[in-house]
mmCIF file of C-alpha atoms in Angstrom:
data_model
loop_
_atom_site.group_PDB
_atom_site.id
_atom_site.type_symbol
_atom_site.label_atom_id
_atom_site.label_comp_id
_atom_site.label_asym_id
_atom_site.label_seq_id
_atom_site.Cartn_x
_atom_site.Cartn_y
_atom_site.Cartn_z
ATOM 1 C CA UNK A 1 0.000 0.000 0.000
ATOM 2 C CA UNK A 2 1.378 3.382 -1.005
ATOM 3 C CA UNK A 3 1.275 6.297 1.349
ATOM 4 C CA UNK A 4 1.313 9.958 0.548
ATOM 5 C CA UNK A 5 4.679 11.604 0.934
ATOM 6 C CA UNK A 6 5.106 13.555 4.117
ATOM 7 C CA UNK A 7 6.101 17.188 4.129
ATOM 8 C CA UNK A 8 9.773 17.716 4.864
ATOM 9 C CA UNK A 9 10.816 20.973 6.507
ATOM 10 C CA UNK A 10 13.025 22.978 4.175
ATOM 11 C CA UNK A 11 16.039 22.458 6.431
ATOM 12 C CA UNK A 12 15.855 18.705 5.801
ATOM 13 C CA UNK A 13 15.687 18.881 2.016
ATOM 14 C CA UNK A 14 18.767 18.300 -0.023
ATOM 15 C CA UNK A 15 20.073 20.695 -2.661
ATOM 16 C CA UNK A 16 18.606 18.659 -5.532
ATOM 17 C CA UNK A 17 15.068 18.641 -4.152
ATOM 18 C CA UNK A 18 15.281 22.352 -3.330
ATOM 19 C CA UNK A 19 16.287 23.120 -6.902
ATOM 20 C CA UNK A 20 13.518 20.931 -8.299
ATOM 21 C CA UNK A 21 10.904 22.473 -5.974
ATOM 22 C CA UNK A 22 11.962 25.983 -6.976
ATOM 23 C CA UNK A 23 11.746 25.185 -10.679
ATOM 24 C CA UNK A 24 8.386 23.415 -10.647
ATOM 25 C CA UNK A 25 6.351 24.648 -7.691
ATOM 26 C CA UNK A 26 4.854 28.142 -7.500
ATOM 27 C CA UNK A 27 6.332 30.338 -4.819
ATOM 28 C CA UNK A 28 4.182 30.560 -1.702
ATOM 29 C CA UNK A 29 4.162 34.192 -0.556
ATOM 30 C CA UNK A 30 5.183 34.992 3.006
ATOM 31 C CA UNK A 31 6.382 31.451 3.604
ATOM 32 C CA UNK A 32 8.885 32.365 6.348
ATOM 33 C CA UNK A 33 6.541 34.643 8.266
ATOM 34 C CA UNK A 34 6.133 32.148 11.095
ATOM 35 C CA UNK A 35 9.897 31.890 11.562
ATOM 36 C CA UNK A 36 10.166 35.436 12.923
ATOM 37 C CA UNK A 37 9.549 35.906 16.683
ATOM 38 C CA UNK A 38 7.126 38.816 16.103
ATOM 39 C CA UNK A 39 5.810 39.026 19.705
ATOM 40 C CA UNK A 40 9.394 39.507 20.914
ATOM 41 C CA UNK A 41 9.970 42.458 18.578
ATOM 42 C CA UNK A 42 8.734 45.988 19.122
ATOM 43 C CA UNK A 43 6.966 48.269 16.676
ATOM 44 C CA UNK A 44 5.661 51.777 17.331
ATOM 45 C CA UNK A 45 2.628 50.413 19.210
ATOM 46 C CA UNK A 46 4.452 47.891 21.397
ATOM 47 C CA UNK A 47 4.519 44.224 20.410
ATOM 48 C CA UNK A 48 4.981 43.530 16.694
ATOM 49 C CA UNK A 49 2.699 40.477 16.901
ATOM 50 C CA UNK A 50 0.184 42.076 14.490
ATOM 51 C CA UNK A 51 2.669 42.499 11.629
ATOM 52 C CA UNK A 52 2.030 39.024 10.107
ATOM 53 C CA UNK A 53 -1.695 39.780 9.946
ATOM 54 C CA UNK A 54 -1.000 43.077 8.175
ATOM 55 C CA UNK A 55 1.383 41.434 5.700
ATOM 56 C CA UNK A 56 -1.236 38.782 4.919
ATOM 57 C CA UNK A 57 -3.857 41.486 4.351
ATOM 58 C CA UNK A 58 -1.473 43.158 1.923
ATOM 59 C CA UNK A 59 -0.839 39.871 0.133
ATOM 60 C CA UNK A 60 -4.382 38.572 -0.069
ATOM 61 C CA UNK A 61 -6.760 41.422 0.728
ATOM 62 C CA UNK A 62 -8.873 43.465 -1.632
ATOM 63 C CA UNK A 63 -7.342 46.707 -2.911
ATOM 64 C CA UNK A 64 -8.870 48.885 -0.151
ATOM 65 C CA UNK A 65 -7.922 46.341 2.529
ATOM 66 C CA UNK A 66 -4.349 46.098 1.240
ATOM 67 C CA UNK A 67 -3.874 49.876 1.067
ATOM 68 C CA UNK A 68 -5.208 50.253 4.610
ATOM 69 C CA UNK A 69 -2.885 47.480 5.804
ATOM 70 C CA UNK A 70 0.147 49.167 4.195
ATOM 71 C CA UNK A 71 -0.754 52.443 5.904
ATOM 72 C CA UNK A 72 -1.077 50.709 9.271
ATOM 73 C CA UNK A 73 2.158 48.814 8.703
ATOM 74 C CA UNK A 74 3.917 52.091 7.831
ATOM 75 C CA UNK A 75 2.702 53.584 11.122
ATOM 76 C CA UNK A 76 4.111 50.574 12.961
ATOM 77 C CA UNK A 77 7.521 50.134 11.290
ATOM 78 C CA UNK A 78 8.344 53.491 9.691
ATOM 79 C CA UNK A 79 6.295 55.969 11.667
ATOM 80 C CA UNK A 80 5.866 59.379 10.038
ATOM 81 C CA UNK A 81 7.688 57.919 7.032
ATOM 82 C CA UNK A 82 11.130 58.151 8.663
ATOM 83 C CA UNK A 83 11.218 56.698 12.219
ATOM 84 C CA UNK A 84 11.944 52.965 12.153
ATOM 85 C CA UNK A 85 11.385 50.445 14.939
ATOM 86 C CA UNK A 86 12.977 47.221 16.101
ATOM 87 C CA UNK A 87 10.611 45.181 13.889
ATOM 88 C CA UNK A 88 11.404 47.084 10.698
ATOM 89 C CA UNK A 89 14.418 45.049 9.545
ATOM 90 C CA UNK A 90 12.521 41.774 10.044
ATOM 91 C CA UNK A 91 9.613 43.098 7.967
ATOM 92 C CA UNK A 92 11.654 44.354 5.006
ATOM 93 C CA UNK A 93 12.262 40.968 3.268
ATOM 94 C CA UNK A 94 8.512 40.353 3.224
ATOM 95 C CA UNK A 95 7.892 43.816 1.762
ATOM 96 C CA UNK A 96 10.379 43.099 -1.023
ATOM 97 C CA UNK A 97 8.616 39.796 -1.668
ATOM 98 C CA UNK A 98 5.185 41.428 -1.835
ATOM 99 C CA UNK A 99 6.463 44.176 -4.134
ATOM 100 C CA UNK A 100 7.389 41.488 -6.677
ATOM 101 C CA UNK A 101 3.988 39.769 -6.785
ATOM 102 C CA UNK A 102 1.733 40.938 -9.625
ATOM 103 C CA UNK A 103 -1.474 40.065 -7.741
ATOM 104 C CA UNK A 104 -0.634 42.439 -4.872
ATOM 105 C CA UNK A 105 -2.731 45.533 -5.469
ATOM 106 C CA UNK A 106 -0.667 48.093 -3.542
ATOM 107 C CA UNK A 107 2.826 47.526 -4.888
ATOM 108 C CA UNK A 108 3.630 51.250 -5.341
ATOM 109 C CA UNK A 109 2.771 51.900 -1.693
ATOM 110 C CA UNK A 110 5.032 49.025 -0.626
ATOM 111 C CA UNK A 111 7.919 50.325 -2.732
ATOM 112 C CA UNK A 112 7.448 53.825 -1.288
ATOM 113 C CA UNK A 113 7.531 52.328 2.207
ATOM 114 C CA UNK A 114 10.826 50.615 1.343
ATOM 115 C CA UNK A 115 12.105 54.008 0.153
ATOM 116 C CA UNK A 116 11.165 55.626 3.454
ATOM 117 C CA UNK A 117 13.025 52.900 5.318
ATOM 118 C CA UNK A 118 16.064 53.284 3.042
ATOM 119 C CA UNK A 119 16.086 57.039 3.756
ATOM 120 C CA UNK A 120 15.543 56.737 7.523
ATOM 121 C CA UNK A 121 18.198 58.536 9.533
ATOM 122 C CA UNK A 122 16.137 60.056 12.330
ATOM 123 C CA UNK A 123 17.767 58.053 15.113
ATOM 124 C CA UNK A 124 21.270 58.696 13.782
ATOM 125 C CA UNK A 125 20.602 62.430 13.646
ATOM 126 C CA UNK A 126 19.207 62.383 17.161
ATOM 127 C CA UNK A 127 22.199 60.377 18.443
ATOM 128 C CA UNK A 128 24.617 62.875 16.923
ATOM 129 C CA UNK A 129 22.999 65.584 19.059
ATOM 130 C CA UNK A 130 22.429 63.324 22.091
ATOM 131 C CA UNK A 131 25.175 60.636 22.142
ATOM 132 C CA UNK A 132 23.762 59.107 25.335
ATOM 133 C CA UNK A 133 21.075 57.582 23.118
ATOM 134 C CA UNK A 134 23.708 55.083 21.974
ATOM 135 C CA UNK A 135 24.181 53.829 25.542
ATOM 136 C CA UNK A 136 20.606 52.654 25.982
ATOM 137 C CA UNK A 137 19.843 48.940 26.142
ATOM 138 C CA UNK A 138 17.468 49.381 23.219
ATOM 139 C CA UNK A 139 19.528 50.913 20.444
ATOM 140 C CA UNK A 140 17.288 52.565 17.839
ATOM 141 C CA UNK A 141 20.355 53.638 15.827
ATOM 142 C CA UNK A 142 21.202 49.950 15.338
ATOM 143 C CA UNK A 143 17.584 49.255 14.345
ATOM 144 C CA UNK A 144 17.757 52.002 11.755
ATOM 145 C CA UNK A 145 21.017 50.728 10.290
ATOM 146 C CA UNK A 146 19.738 47.140 10.206
ATOM 147 C CA UNK A 147 16.544 48.265 8.459
ATOM 148 C CA UNK A 148 18.457 50.227 5.810
ATOM 149 C CA UNK A 149 20.797 47.279 5.275
ATOM 150 C CA UNK A 150 17.804 44.937 4.885
ATOM 151 C CA UNK A 151 16.457 47.169 2.105
ATOM 152 C CA UNK A 152 19.853 47.332 0.399
ATOM 153 C CA UNK A 153 20.426 43.561 0.619
ATOM 154 C CA UNK A 154 17.582 42.984 -1.828
ATOM 155 C CA UNK A 155 18.022 46.034 -4.036
ATOM 156 C CA UNK A 156 18.787 43.697 -6.966
ATOM 157 C CA UNK A 157 15.045 43.040 -7.048
ATOM 158 C CA UNK A 158 14.508 46.576 -8.331
ATOM 159 C CA UNK A 159 15.285 45.392 -11.852
ATOM 160 C CA UNK A 160 12.162 43.213 -11.698
ATOM 161 C CA UNK A 161 9.955 46.263 -11.211
ATOM 162 C CA UNK A 162 8.813 48.358 -14.163
ATOM 163 C CA UNK A 163 11.057 51.199 -15.315
ATOM 164 C CA UNK A 164 8.265 53.230 -16.875
ATOM 165 C CA UNK A 165 5.949 56.098 -16.012
ATOM 166 C CA UNK A 166 3.418 53.938 -14.183
ATOM 167 C CA UNK A 167 2.867 54.613 -10.501
ATOM 168 C CA UNK A 168 4.905 51.505 -9.663
ATOM 169 C CA UNK A 169 7.672 52.564 -12.064
ATOM 170 C CA UNK A 170 7.890 56.012 -10.477
ATOM 171 C CA UNK A 171 7.980 54.501 -6.979
ATOM 172 C CA UNK A 172 10.759 52.131 -8.096
ATOM 173 C CA UNK A 173 12.748 55.069 -9.488
ATOM 174 C CA UNK A 174 12.354 56.925 -6.170
ATOM 175 C CA UNK A 175 13.569 53.849 -4.300
ATOM 176 C CA UNK A 176 16.542 53.530 -6.650
ATOM 177 C CA UNK A 177 17.482 57.129 -5.829
ATOM 178 C CA UNK A 178 17.152 56.429 -2.103
ATOM 179 C CA UNK A 179 19.477 53.435 -2.495
ATOM 180 C CA UNK A 180 22.120 55.410 -4.405
ATOM 181 C CA UNK A 181 25.336 54.633 -2.500
ATOM 182 C CA UNK A 182 26.833 58.040 -3.388
ATOM 183 C CA UNK A 183 23.978 59.689 -1.500
ATOM 184 C CA UNK A 184 24.719 58.352 1.960
ATOM 185 C CA UNK A 185 26.650 55.541 3.590
ATOM 186 C CA UNK A 186 24.989 53.072 5.925
#
C-alpha cells in the first residue's frame, strides 16, 4: 500500500530537491513569516505580533484592505515615514517579496515604504545631538542601520519592477534614488 509523501521541513531537504521544488512549484508568498519571533519584537505600538496579519492582508486582501494594511504597517515600522522600529528590519524581506507579486494591489505603496526605510536617519541624527542615546539597552540607531541594510540587501530586485511612467515605475525610481550609495553611507 502506497502512502502519501510527508512534508519535509526545508532544512531537511537536499540541494537537488530544493532546486527541483523551486523550478516546478509556485512560490508561496510569506512562507517564512512564522519563523520570525514577532511578539518579541517591538513596533511603534508595542509588540509587533500584528505584523504578520498586516502582511497577509497586503498579500491577499482586496485593494482597499491592502492599502489600509500598508498604511497601518507604515505607522508601525516606519512611523511618520522616517522613524523605524525594532521590527522594521525583520519586515523588510517580506515587503520586497510582496512588491514582486503581480497580484498584490498596492505595490507602489510598498515600494514607497521601502524608500522611506532606506532614507531613515532620524535616530542617527538624534544620536549625533544626544550621544547618550547610543548607551541605551534598546539601540534605535542599530535598528535604523539594520533596516536600511535589509532594504539594500535585496536592491537587486529593483530590476524586476517596471522602469516606466506607471505609478509603480515612479515609486521604483524613487527607491533607486534612495538606495544610491553616493547619497549616503549606511
